[in-house]
Short mmCIF file of C-alpha atoms in Angstrom, two decimals:
data_model
loop_
_atom_site.label_atom_id
_atom_site.label_comp_id
_atom_site.label_asym_id
_atom_site.label_seq_id
_atom_site.Cartn_x
_atom_site.Cartn_y
_atom_site.Cartn_z
CA MET K 1 -0.10 0.04 0.21
CA ALA K 2 1.80 3.31 -0.81
CA GLU K 3 -0.90 6.55 -0.25
CA LEU K 4 0.88 9.59 -1.69
CA SER K 5 -0.28 13.24 -0.44
CA LEU K 6 1.23 16.39 -1.40
CA GLN K 7 -0.50 19.42 0.50
CA HIS K 8 0.31 22.91 -0.50
CA ILE K 9 3.97 22.21 -1.78
CA ASP K 10 5.24 25.27 -3.51
CA LYS K 11 9.29 25.46 -4.76
CA ILE K 12 10.59 28.61 -4.06
CA TYR K 13 14.98 28.67 -5.13
CA ASP K 14 17.40 30.49 -3.82
CA ASN K 15 17.32 33.15 -6.59
CA LYS K 16 13.45 33.55 -5.34
CA VAL K 17 12.66 32.15 -8.54
CA GLN K 18 9.10 30.02 -7.77
CA ALA K 19 8.87 27.19 -9.70
CA VAL K 20 6.18 25.68 -7.86
CA PHE K 21 2.70 26.92 -6.37
CA ASP K 22 0.77 25.26 -3.99
CA PHE K 23 0.14 21.70 -5.23
CA ASN K 24 -2.58 19.58 -4.19
CA LEU K 25 -2.84 16.28 -4.27
CA ASP K 26 -4.00 12.86 -3.47
CA VAL K 27 -2.22 9.54 -4.93
CA LYS K 28 -4.61 6.98 -3.99
CA ASP K 29 -2.14 3.63 -3.66
CA GLY K 30 -1.10 2.28 -7.16
CA GLU K 31 -3.09 4.66 -8.65
CA LEU K 32 -1.03 6.31 -12.20
CA ILE K 33 -0.79 9.72 -12.03
CA VAL K 34 0.94 11.75 -15.05
CA LEU K 35 2.14 15.74 -15.12
CA VAL K 36 1.58 16.82 -17.89
CA GLY K 37 2.52 20.79 -19.15
CA PRO K 38 5.15 22.56 -21.65
CA SER K 39 8.77 22.76 -20.90
CA GLY K 40 9.92 24.26 -17.83
CA CYS K 41 6.22 24.64 -16.75
CA GLY K 42 7.58 22.55 -13.26
CA LYS K 43 5.89 19.11 -13.54
CA SER K 44 10.12 17.86 -12.79
CA THR K 45 10.68 20.20 -10.45
CA THR K 46 7.25 18.55 -8.92
CA LEU K 47 9.05 14.89 -9.61
CA ARG K 48 12.17 15.43 -7.76
CA MET K 49 10.73 17.11 -4.43
CA VAL K 50 8.00 13.79 -4.27
CA ALA K 51 11.43 11.82 -4.96
CA GLY K 52 13.94 14.24 -2.53
CA LEU K 53 16.41 15.08 -5.35
CA GLU K 54 14.85 19.39 -4.31
CA ASP K 55 14.13 20.42 -1.35
CA ILE K 56 10.57 21.41 -0.87
CA SER K 57 10.60 24.98 0.14
CA ASN K 58 6.99 25.00 1.49
CA GLY K 59 3.85 22.69 2.37
CA HIS K 60 4.50 18.19 3.05
CA LEU K 61 3.91 15.73 1.11
CA LEU K 62 3.34 12.82 3.27
CA LEU K 63 3.74 8.45 2.59
CA ASP K 64 0.70 6.56 3.51
CA GLY K 65 0.30 9.08 5.73
CA LYS K 66 3.51 9.36 7.50
CA GLU K 67 5.60 13.12 6.94
CA ILE K 68 8.63 12.38 4.49
CA THR K 69 8.75 16.06 3.50
CA GLN K 70 12.24 16.40 5.42
CA THR K 71 13.30 12.24 4.41
CA PRO K 72 16.55 12.46 2.04
CA ALA K 73 15.46 10.70 -0.73
CA LYS K 74 17.55 7.06 0.09
CA ASP K 75 15.14 6.35 2.19
CA ARG K 76 12.05 7.73 0.95
CA ASP K 77 11.04 4.38 -0.52
CA MET K 78 10.75 5.52 -4.46
CA ALA K 79 12.44 4.64 -7.39
CA MET K 80 13.17 7.24 -10.05
CA VAL K 81 13.37 5.75 -13.46
CA PHE K 82 15.00 8.99 -15.54
CA GLN K 83 15.01 10.23 -19.73
CA SER K 84 18.60 9.61 -19.85
CA TYR K 85 18.68 5.92 -18.08
CA ALA K 86 21.53 6.27 -16.42
CA LEU K 87 22.85 3.28 -16.07
CA TYR K 88 26.43 2.73 -15.78
CA GLY K 89 28.28 0.80 -19.80
CA HIS K 90 30.58 -0.51 -17.88
CA MET K 91 27.95 -3.20 -15.53
CA THR K 92 26.01 -6.10 -17.61
CA ILE K 93 22.23 -5.48 -17.32
CA TYR K 94 22.15 -7.74 -14.58
CA GLU K 95 24.85 -5.43 -12.66
CA ASN K 96 23.23 -2.62 -13.18
CA MET K 97 20.12 -4.24 -12.75
CA ALA K 98 21.43 -5.13 -9.10
CA PHE K 99 23.81 -2.86 -7.77
CA SER K 100 21.05 -0.97 -5.54
CA LEU K 101 20.65 -4.06 -3.76
CA THR K 102 24.16 -4.37 -3.87
CA LEU K 103 25.26 -1.17 -1.65
CA ARG K 104 22.11 -2.15 0.46
CA LYS K 105 24.33 -5.40 1.15
CA GLU K 106 21.43 -7.69 0.28
CA ASN K 107 22.03 -11.02 0.56
CA PRO K 108 23.30 -11.94 -3.23
CA ASN K 109 20.97 -15.02 -3.41
CA VAL K 110 18.05 -12.51 -2.97
CA ILE K 111 19.39 -9.80 -5.84
CA HIS K 112 20.14 -12.96 -7.96
CA LYS K 113 15.92 -13.83 -7.30
CA LYS K 114 14.28 -9.88 -8.42
CA VAL K 115 16.99 -9.14 -10.76
CA LEU K 116 15.14 -12.63 -12.59
CA ALA K 117 12.08 -12.00 -11.59
CA ALA K 118 12.27 -8.19 -12.52
CA ALA K 119 13.92 -9.14 -16.59
CA GLU K 120 11.35 -11.67 -16.49
CA ILE K 121 8.55 -9.42 -16.42
CA LEU K 122 10.68 -7.02 -18.69
CA GLY K 123 12.12 -9.42 -21.22
CA LEU K 124 15.08 -9.06 -20.11
CA THR K 125 16.61 -12.13 -19.63
CA SER K 126 18.22 -13.21 -22.94
CA GLN K 127 20.11 -9.42 -22.43
CA LEU K 128 21.79 -9.59 -18.21
CA ASN K 129 24.99 -10.44 -19.75
CA LYS K 130 25.43 -7.96 -21.97
CA LYS K 131 26.48 -4.53 -21.08
CA PRO K 132 24.56 -1.41 -21.75
CA ALA K 133 25.76 -0.47 -25.23
CA GLN K 134 24.96 -3.45 -26.86
CA LEU K 135 20.84 -2.78 -26.49
CA SER K 136 18.24 -0.68 -28.03
CA GLY K 137 17.27 2.27 -26.63
CA GLY K 138 13.78 0.55 -25.77
CA GLN K 139 15.56 -2.18 -24.31
CA ARG K 140 17.92 0.07 -21.91
CA GLN K 141 14.91 1.95 -20.49
CA ARG K 142 13.03 -1.40 -19.34
CA VAL K 143 16.38 -2.10 -17.77
CA ALA K 144 16.10 1.70 -16.02
CA MET K 145 12.42 0.35 -15.16
CA GLY K 146 13.89 -3.11 -14.07
CA ARG K 147 16.32 -1.48 -11.35
CA ALA K 148 13.55 -0.09 -10.09
CA ILE K 149 11.41 -2.97 -10.42
CA VAL K 150 14.25 -4.96 -8.09
CA ARG K 151 13.98 -2.63 -5.36
CA ASN K 152 10.54 -3.31 -4.45
CA PRO K 153 9.58 0.97 -3.53
CA LYS K 154 6.41 1.71 -2.80
CA VAL K 155 6.30 4.74 -5.43
CA PHE K 156 7.47 4.67 -9.06
CA LEU K 157 8.94 8.09 -10.08
CA PHE K 158 9.68 8.08 -13.87
CA ASP K 159 10.86 11.83 -14.79
CA GLU K 160 10.25 11.87 -19.02
CA PRO K 161 10.98 8.28 -19.75
CA LEU K 162 10.24 8.44 -23.35
CA SER K 163 11.41 11.47 -25.00
CA ASN K 164 14.72 9.31 -25.91
CA LEU K 165 12.76 7.26 -27.90
CA ASP K 166 12.50 7.43 -31.62
CA ALA K 167 8.20 7.17 -31.60
CA LYS K 168 7.89 3.94 -32.79
CA LEU K 169 9.94 2.02 -30.00
CA ARG K 170 7.87 4.92 -27.80
CA GLY K 171 4.56 3.46 -28.16
CA ALA K 172 5.81 0.02 -27.83
CA THR K 173 7.64 1.27 -24.25
CA ARG K 174 4.60 3.03 -23.54
CA ARG K 175 2.67 -0.06 -23.82
CA GLU K 176 5.14 -2.06 -21.92
CA ILE K 177 5.22 0.35 -19.06
CA LEU K 178 0.61 0.24 -19.24
CA LEU K 179 1.16 -3.50 -19.22
CA LEU K 180 4.12 -3.59 -15.87
CA HIS K 181 1.73 -0.58 -14.02
CA LYS K 182 -0.98 -3.87 -14.09
CA ARG K 183 0.92 -6.08 -13.22
CA LEU K 184 2.78 -4.63 -10.56
CA GLN K 185 -0.14 -2.73 -9.13
CA ALA K 186 1.60 0.12 -8.24
CA THR K 187 1.46 3.74 -7.36
CA MET K 188 3.25 5.66 -10.12
CA LEU K 189 4.16 9.94 -10.74
CA TYR K 190 5.35 9.50 -14.20
CA VAL K 191 5.62 12.94 -16.05
CA THR K 192 5.62 13.73 -19.25
CA HIS K 193 5.27 16.61 -21.94
CA ASP K 194 3.40 14.42 -24.65
CA GLN K 195 0.30 14.23 -24.50
CA THR K 196 -0.19 11.46 -25.96
CA GLU K 197 1.90 9.55 -23.05
CA ALA K 198 -0.45 11.49 -20.56
CA LEU K 199 -4.07 10.52 -22.03
CA THR K 200 -3.07 6.68 -22.86
CA LEU K 201 -1.05 5.89 -19.62
CA ALA K 202 -3.34 7.57 -16.74
CA ASP K 203 -5.49 7.20 -14.13
CA ARG K 204 -5.94 10.59 -13.27
CA ILE K 205 -4.08 13.83 -15.85
CA VAL K 206 -2.35 16.69 -13.90
CA CYS K 207 -2.17 19.50 -16.11
CA MET K 208 0.36 21.79 -15.12
CA SER K 209 1.01 25.67 -16.35
CA MET K 210 3.59 27.77 -15.01
CA GLY K 211 3.75 26.08 -12.04
CA HIS K 212 -0.02 26.04 -11.11
CA VAL K 213 -2.05 23.03 -11.55
CA GLN K 214 -4.96 23.43 -13.98
CA GLN K 215 -6.80 21.00 -14.08
CA VAL K 216 -6.70 17.70 -12.02
CA GLY K 217 -9.03 14.68 -13.30
CA THR K 218 -9.81 11.02 -15.47
CA PRO K 219 -8.16 11.71 -19.44
CA LEU K 220 -11.26 11.33 -20.36
CA GLU K 221 -12.35 14.74 -17.89
CA LEU K 222 -9.21 17.00 -19.55
CA TYR K 223 -10.47 15.96 -22.51
CA ASP K 224 -14.70 16.50 -22.37
CA SER K 225 -14.84 18.83 -19.89
CA PRO K 226 -11.50 21.42 -20.14
CA ASN K 227 -11.64 23.77 -17.10
CA ASN K 228 -10.07 26.75 -18.86
CA VAL K 229 -8.62 27.56 -22.77
CA PHE K 230 -4.82 26.66 -21.43
CA VAL K 231 -6.18 22.72 -20.91
CA ALA K 232 -8.88 22.75 -23.29
CA SER K 233 -5.64 24.44 -25.90
CA PHE K 234 -3.14 22.03 -24.17
CA ILE K 235 -4.82 18.50 -24.49
CA GLY K 236 -5.60 17.22 -27.49
CA LEU K 237 -4.53 17.63 -31.40
CA PRO K 238 -3.86 18.84 -32.68
CA PRO K 239 -5.36 21.54 -30.83
CA MET K 240 -8.19 23.09 -29.78
CA ASN K 241 -9.69 26.33 -32.26
CA PHE K 242 -10.75 29.30 -30.55
CA TYR K 243 -12.70 32.00 -31.65
CA ASP K 244 -14.06 35.16 -30.04
CA VAL K 245 -17.72 35.37 -30.30
CA LYS K 246 -20.43 37.76 -28.58
CA VAL K 247 -23.84 35.73 -27.53
CA VAL K 248 -26.18 37.02 -29.58
CA GLY K 249 -29.51 36.09 -29.07
CA ASP K 250 -29.77 31.86 -30.03
CA GLN K 251 -26.17 32.94 -32.09
CA LEU K 252 -22.74 33.25 -31.67
CA GLN K 253 -21.57 35.51 -33.48
CA GLY K 254 -17.19 35.53 -34.66
CA ASN K 255 -15.87 37.78 -36.55
CA GLY K 256 -17.22 36.45 -40.50
CA PHE K 257 -19.24 33.59 -39.30
CA LYS K 258 -22.70 32.89 -37.37
CA VAL K 259 -23.59 29.96 -35.37
CA THR K 260 -26.30 28.75 -33.41
CA LEU K 261 -26.95 27.75 -30.39
CA THR K 262 -29.01 24.78 -28.94
CA PRO K 263 -31.15 24.68 -26.18
CA GLU K 264 -28.44 23.25 -24.52
CA ASP K 265 -26.11 25.80 -25.31
CA LYS K 266 -28.42 28.00 -24.16
CA MET K 267 -28.83 26.76 -20.65
CA THR K 268 -25.03 26.85 -20.56
CA LEU K 269 -24.78 30.93 -21.77
CA ALA K 270 -27.57 32.32 -19.62
CA GLY K 271 -26.72 35.34 -18.13
CA TYR K 272 -23.72 35.87 -21.18
CA GLU K 273 -26.42 37.81 -23.65
CA GLY K 274 -25.07 40.09 -25.20
CA LYS K 275 -21.83 39.51 -23.97
CA GLU K 276 -18.13 38.30 -25.48
CA ILE K 277 -17.20 35.13 -24.55
CA THR K 278 -14.62 32.44 -26.62
CA LEU K 279 -15.75 29.32 -28.38
CA GLY K 280 -13.28 26.62 -28.23
CA VAL K 281 -13.81 23.98 -31.30
CA ARG K 282 -12.21 20.58 -31.25
CA PRO K 283 -10.28 19.75 -34.77
CA GLU K 284 -12.76 16.71 -34.32
CA ASN K 285 -15.56 17.95 -33.71
CA PHE K 286 -16.25 19.78 -37.01
CA ILE K 287 -17.59 17.55 -39.71
CA GLU K 288 -18.88 18.86 -43.37
CA GLY K 289 -21.93 20.83 -43.99
CA GLU K 290 -23.19 25.04 -44.25
CA GLY K 291 -21.89 26.50 -40.99
CA ILE K 292 -19.10 28.10 -41.89
CA LYS K 293 -17.03 28.60 -44.36
CA VAL K 294 -13.49 28.86 -45.14
CA SER K 295 -11.18 28.28 -47.59
CA VAL K 296 -9.06 26.16 -47.75
CA THR K 297 -4.88 26.57 -47.10
CA ASN K 298 -3.21 23.01 -46.80
CA ASN K 299 -4.22 19.14 -46.67
CA GLU K 300 -3.17 16.61 -44.86
CA ASN K 301 -4.21 12.42 -44.89
CA LEU K 302 -3.24 10.69 -42.68
CA GLY K 303 -4.61 7.59 -43.82
CA MET K 304 -8.03 7.25 -41.09
CA ASN K 305 -8.24 10.82 -41.33
CA THR K 306 -8.01 13.89 -43.30
CA LEU K 307 -6.91 16.83 -40.89
CA VAL K 308 -8.49 20.52 -43.03
CA TYR K 309 -6.91 23.83 -42.46
CA GLY K 310 -8.45 26.72 -43.70
CA THR K 311 -9.29 30.40 -42.98
CA GLY K 312 -12.34 31.24 -43.71
CA GLU K 313 -13.74 35.76 -43.66
CA GLY K 314 -12.41 37.30 -41.56
CA GLY K 315 -9.55 35.43 -41.22
CA VAL K 316 -11.46 34.05 -39.05
CA LYS K 317 -8.70 29.58 -39.08
CA VAL K 318 -9.93 26.20 -38.76
CA THR K 319 -8.25 23.80 -37.92
CA ALA K 320 -10.55 20.70 -39.27
CA LYS K 321 -9.96 16.57 -38.76
CA LEU K 322 -12.60 14.89 -41.23
CA LYS K 323 -13.27 11.52 -41.48
CA GLY K 324 -11.88 9.41 -44.03
CA TRP K 325 -9.69 10.30 -47.64
CA LYS K 326 -10.25 13.97 -48.34
CA ASN K 327 -9.17 15.38 -51.68
CA PHE K 328 -9.21 18.61 -51.34
CA LYS K 329 -7.07 21.22 -53.31
CA VAL K 330 -5.39 24.90 -52.11
CA GLY K 331 -8.06 26.99 -52.46
CA ASP K 332 -11.59 24.56 -52.50
CA THR K 333 -14.45 26.48 -50.73
CA VAL K 334 -15.32 23.99 -47.55
CA SER K 335 -17.98 24.23 -45.02
CA PHE K 336 -18.16 22.81 -41.75
CA ASP K 337 -20.81 21.84 -38.95
CA ILE K 338 -20.09 22.20 -35.43
CA VAL K 339 -21.04 18.42 -33.51
CA ARG K 340 -19.84 20.08 -30.16
CA LYS K 341 -18.74 23.20 -28.44
CA HIS K 342 -16.58 24.80 -25.29
CA PHE K 343 -17.46 28.29 -23.82
CA PHE K 344 -14.73 30.26 -22.11
CA ASP K 345 -15.36 33.19 -20.04
CA LYS K 346 -12.72 35.66 -22.15
CA GLU K 347 -11.72 37.59 -19.14
CA THR K 348 -11.16 34.37 -17.04
CA THR K 349 -10.34 31.95 -20.11
CA ASN K 350 -11.81 29.70 -17.60
CA ALA K 351 -14.79 27.16 -18.95
CA ILE K 352 -18.24 28.25 -19.12
CA ARG K 353 -20.62 24.95 -17.73
CA GLY K 354 -24.20 25.61 -17.49
CA ASP K 355 -24.18 24.65 -13.07
CA LYS K 356 -21.90 27.03 -12.31
CA MET O 1 26.63 -17.65 12.54
CA SER O 2 26.16 -19.42 9.59
CA LYS O 3 23.11 -20.23 8.30
CA VAL O 4 22.78 -24.19 6.49
CA LYS O 5 22.28 -23.81 3.06
CA THR O 6 18.83 -25.53 1.74
CA PRO O 7 19.41 -26.66 -1.84
CA GLU O 8 17.76 -24.47 -2.88
CA ASP O 9 20.43 -21.88 -1.79
CA LYS O 10 22.91 -23.98 -3.95
CA TYR O 11 21.29 -23.86 -7.44
CA ILE O 12 20.56 -20.23 -6.95
CA GLN O 13 24.33 -20.33 -6.29
CA ARG O 14 24.68 -22.13 -9.20
CA ASP O 15 22.73 -19.91 -11.15
CA ARG O 16 24.36 -16.88 -10.26
CA MET O 17 27.72 -17.79 -12.11
CA ARG O 18 26.18 -17.10 -15.13
CA TYR O 19 25.85 -14.10 -14.90
CA ILE O 20 28.42 -13.03 -12.18
CA LYS O 21 32.28 -13.30 -12.92
CA ASN O 22 34.66 -15.06 -11.12
CA SER O 23 36.66 -12.00 -9.62
CA ALA O 24 37.83 -14.58 -6.56
CA CYS O 25 40.08 -16.11 -9.58
CA SER O 26 41.09 -13.28 -11.53
CA ASN O 27 41.76 -11.47 -8.30
CA LEU O 28 43.50 -14.75 -6.72
CA CYS O 29 45.64 -14.30 -10.34
CA TYR O 30 46.11 -10.64 -9.87
CA LEU O 31 47.52 -11.19 -6.44
CA GLY O 32 50.01 -14.47 -8.35
CA LEU O 33 51.16 -11.06 -10.13
CA LEU O 34 51.31 -8.44 -7.34
CA PHE O 35 53.44 -11.29 -5.81
CA ASP O 36 56.14 -12.15 -8.65
CA VAL O 37 56.60 -8.45 -9.29
CA PHE O 38 57.50 -8.32 -5.49
CA TYR O 39 59.41 -11.16 -6.13
CA PHE O 40 61.72 -9.58 -8.98
CA VAL O 41 62.26 -6.01 -7.68
CA LEU O 42 63.62 -7.86 -4.38
CA ILE O 43 66.36 -9.42 -6.41
CA TYR O 44 66.42 -7.08 -9.05
CA ARG O 45 67.21 -4.38 -7.18
CA GLN O 46 70.13 -6.01 -4.51
CA ASP O 47 73.23 -4.88 -5.19
CA VAL O 48 75.70 -7.43 -5.50
CA GLY O 49 77.53 -5.90 -7.84
CA THR O 50 78.02 -8.38 -11.28
CA TYR O 51 77.04 -12.01 -9.71
CA TYR O 52 73.76 -11.37 -11.68
CA TYR O 53 75.24 -10.23 -14.87
CA THR O 54 74.53 -14.02 -16.78
CA ILE O 55 72.33 -15.08 -19.35
CA GLN O 56 70.25 -16.70 -16.34
CA ILE O 57 69.46 -13.22 -15.17
CA GLY O 58 68.27 -12.56 -18.72
CA ALA O 59 65.90 -15.69 -19.49
CA SER O 60 63.89 -15.10 -15.54
CA ILE O 61 62.85 -11.37 -17.29
CA ILE O 62 61.95 -12.41 -20.64
CA TYR O 63 59.64 -15.40 -18.13
CA ASN O 64 58.62 -12.77 -16.08
CA LEU O 65 57.78 -11.04 -19.25
CA VAL O 66 55.97 -13.69 -20.44
CA PHE O 67 54.33 -15.02 -16.79
CA MET O 68 52.54 -11.25 -16.64
CA LEU O 69 50.93 -11.65 -20.35
CA ALA O 70 50.02 -15.02 -18.93
CA VAL O 71 48.90 -15.27 -15.65
CA PHE O 72 47.19 -10.99 -17.03
CA LEU O 73 44.86 -13.34 -19.78
CA ALA O 74 44.13 -16.31 -18.29
CA SER O 75 42.98 -14.23 -14.83
CA GLU O 76 40.33 -12.36 -17.47
CA ALA O 77 39.71 -15.45 -19.33
CA VAL O 78 39.15 -17.45 -15.65
CA LYS O 79 36.38 -13.67 -14.99
CA ASN O 80 34.30 -15.13 -17.90
CA TYR O 81 34.59 -18.99 -17.19
CA LYS O 82 37.27 -20.10 -19.38
CA LYS O 83 37.92 -23.63 -17.97
CA ASN O 84 41.06 -24.53 -19.86
CA TYR O 85 42.81 -21.77 -18.76
CA SER O 86 42.88 -23.42 -15.37
CA ILE O 87 45.58 -25.46 -17.02
CA VAL O 88 47.63 -22.18 -17.84
CA LEU O 89 47.06 -20.84 -13.94
CA LEU O 90 48.37 -24.34 -12.99
CA VAL O 91 51.34 -24.15 -14.86
CA ALA O 92 52.52 -21.00 -14.33
CA GLY O 93 51.92 -21.66 -10.26
CA ALA O 94 54.11 -24.67 -10.58
CA MET O 95 56.23 -22.77 -12.50
CA GLN O 96 57.04 -20.06 -8.44
CA ILE O 97 57.89 -23.14 -6.76
CA VAL O 98 60.38 -24.11 -9.28
CA ARG O 99 62.00 -20.95 -9.30
CA MET O 100 62.55 -20.80 -5.83
CA PHE O 101 65.50 -23.67 -6.46
CA VAL O 102 66.89 -22.00 -9.01
CA ILE O 103 67.69 -18.48 -8.65
CA PRO O 104 66.65 -17.70 -4.77
CA ALA O 105 68.17 -21.16 -3.89
CA ALA O 106 71.78 -20.71 -6.11
CA ALA O 107 72.25 -16.91 -4.23
CA HIS O 108 72.00 -17.88 -0.22
CA SER O 109 74.98 -19.77 -1.10
CA ALA O 110 77.23 -17.82 -3.14
CA GLU O 111 79.76 -14.60 -2.13
CA THR O 112 80.34 -12.32 -4.86
CA LEU O 113 83.00 -9.37 -4.91
CA VAL O 114 81.77 -6.20 -4.19
CA ALA O 115 84.64 -3.18 -3.86
CA GLY O 116 87.64 -5.56 -2.86
CA GLU O 117 85.12 -6.99 -0.17
CA GLU O 118 83.12 -10.68 -0.83
CA VAL O 119 80.15 -10.89 -0.01
CA MET O 120 76.76 -12.85 0.58
CA VAL O 121 74.96 -12.59 -2.15
CA MET O 122 71.92 -13.10 -0.47
CA THR O 123 71.21 -12.57 3.40
CA ASP O 124 68.72 -15.05 5.44
CA GLY O 125 66.67 -12.22 5.87
CA THR O 126 66.74 -11.28 1.51
CA PHE O 127 66.30 -14.89 0.92
CA THR O 128 63.22 -15.34 2.83
CA LYS O 129 61.70 -12.77 1.70
CA ALA O 130 61.88 -13.60 -1.98
CA ILE O 131 60.58 -17.75 -1.29
CA VAL O 132 57.85 -16.83 0.71
CA TYR O 133 57.01 -14.32 -2.34
CA LEU O 134 57.20 -16.49 -5.45
CA ALA O 135 55.28 -19.60 -2.49
CA VAL O 136 52.02 -16.56 -1.99
CA SER O 137 52.41 -16.49 -5.57
CA ALA O 138 52.10 -19.82 -7.15
CA ALA O 139 49.51 -20.57 -3.72
CA ALA O 140 47.33 -17.92 -5.29
CA LEU O 141 47.68 -19.11 -8.70
CA LEU O 142 47.56 -23.09 -7.94
CA PHE O 143 43.94 -22.03 -5.72
CA SER O 144 42.88 -20.39 -8.51
CA ALA O 145 43.10 -22.90 -10.91
CA VAL O 146 42.19 -25.23 -8.78
CA LEU O 147 38.41 -22.80 -7.60
CA ASN O 148 38.28 -21.85 -11.52
CA TYR O 149 38.03 -25.89 -12.00
CA ILE O 150 35.47 -26.95 -9.97
CA ARG O 151 33.40 -23.44 -10.92
CA CYS O 152 33.40 -23.67 -14.58
CA SER O 153 32.47 -27.86 -14.03
CA ALA O 154 29.78 -26.34 -11.47
CA LEU O 155 28.40 -23.71 -14.24
CA GLU O 156 28.73 -26.44 -17.43
CA ALA O 157 26.79 -29.22 -15.33
CA HIS O 158 23.73 -26.27 -14.38
CA VAL O 159 24.05 -24.79 -18.26
CA LYS O 160 23.72 -28.66 -19.42
CA SER O 161 20.50 -29.06 -16.62
CA LEU O 162 18.81 -25.77 -17.69
CA GLU O 163 19.29 -26.88 -20.85
CA ASN O 164 17.60 -30.70 -20.36
CA SER O 165 14.37 -29.14 -18.22
CA LYS O 166 13.91 -26.94 -21.55
CA ALA O 167 13.95 -29.78 -23.49
#
């Protein structure tokens, strides 16, 4: 059992730069939490604070209800997997995996059992006599994970473990991490800037920006009900389209286009009559229809889908993800209808939800 | 108090050899090398005029070079459980014993002229040191050879049993 609790955690460096602001999170036993955000948002700093590699300026860190804010890294019973693998080049894979346990002077026979078990889980049994330089990037990352597994820690920490891998390997290793999590049922904290990793791996995602937590929720919650414009723009690929519009009766009036509101939309926007808001539309929520008319500027076929980029009257830009293989030419005129809309307050950038 | 080893412990110990280098044997080789170096430094730094200026000392120097190369290569080989190198180590160890009866034995009973005075080539103290260095070197190499042979045989049998169980 390993429940982790981060309470009002701040990180302020000696030069007074604050990297993390009032971070609060309760991680349940066996949960895989992904911290996601752009570079410099404080996600790695948060992970390093949990690991004990950075001091916590303010706040409390609890593991299974026990305060570990000031506990040295070696006594926290956490194992970290780094982007750069951090393997010892002169040691074999077996020795690399056994190293931390050897340092702790564990019984060699026990170490052997643990290393073989971890190697079996990760499919590394046949590689144990090799040196890291003889392995591929994906295999090296598995060794790094194996080194964490043998310690049987309470919490696994992953700091962008897949960033050094090519796209194909990244996908494969991602699936391995997911299987590993299912098999070990361990509590894991995973940092990435790749939203695909976040969406596919996480039980819950913590989306961060500029040191602040923007939203904590399941992948579907973040995708379907983003808290604000930042989360809406960060989650989803290609990113959401945003338009400044005015609520006029049962219509949204934008620069060069009009969108009719459904009765549900009208209920959501009650109180915003005559006001300007931000309309968000995911590329996959556009379908060919009669609404917004644009001139095609680019057409990218992805196989199952086609990305259509266009510019409409008043300079309105549209990125649409249409099903199937389309062959629009530059300059063709296409009209789109919107099947799902997201509304954001223009001043606060927060999502407008009917119940609030 | 040492624990009684269960059959499982013994099995794991053998299985570990598949992944752990044979450092004990390799280190014993280095020990043998080190004491050989102590021995020849002791002999070559003696100030006994021209006593050692014979073909024998030339052969000794060449032998030392060959010995060091052979033992070093053997140390690397036994580290990776190469059974045949036990023979190299056995020969090298035996030769160290033989060497006790060559230069030290001859020099211990000899006298030579240094600056017009008769002096003993090798005092009792130097002789004892030389013999101890060669003896330790020989013991280390012989022990390494035997240990390597036992471990390699155990590993071979273990790997064979694993292959049989897979088949």
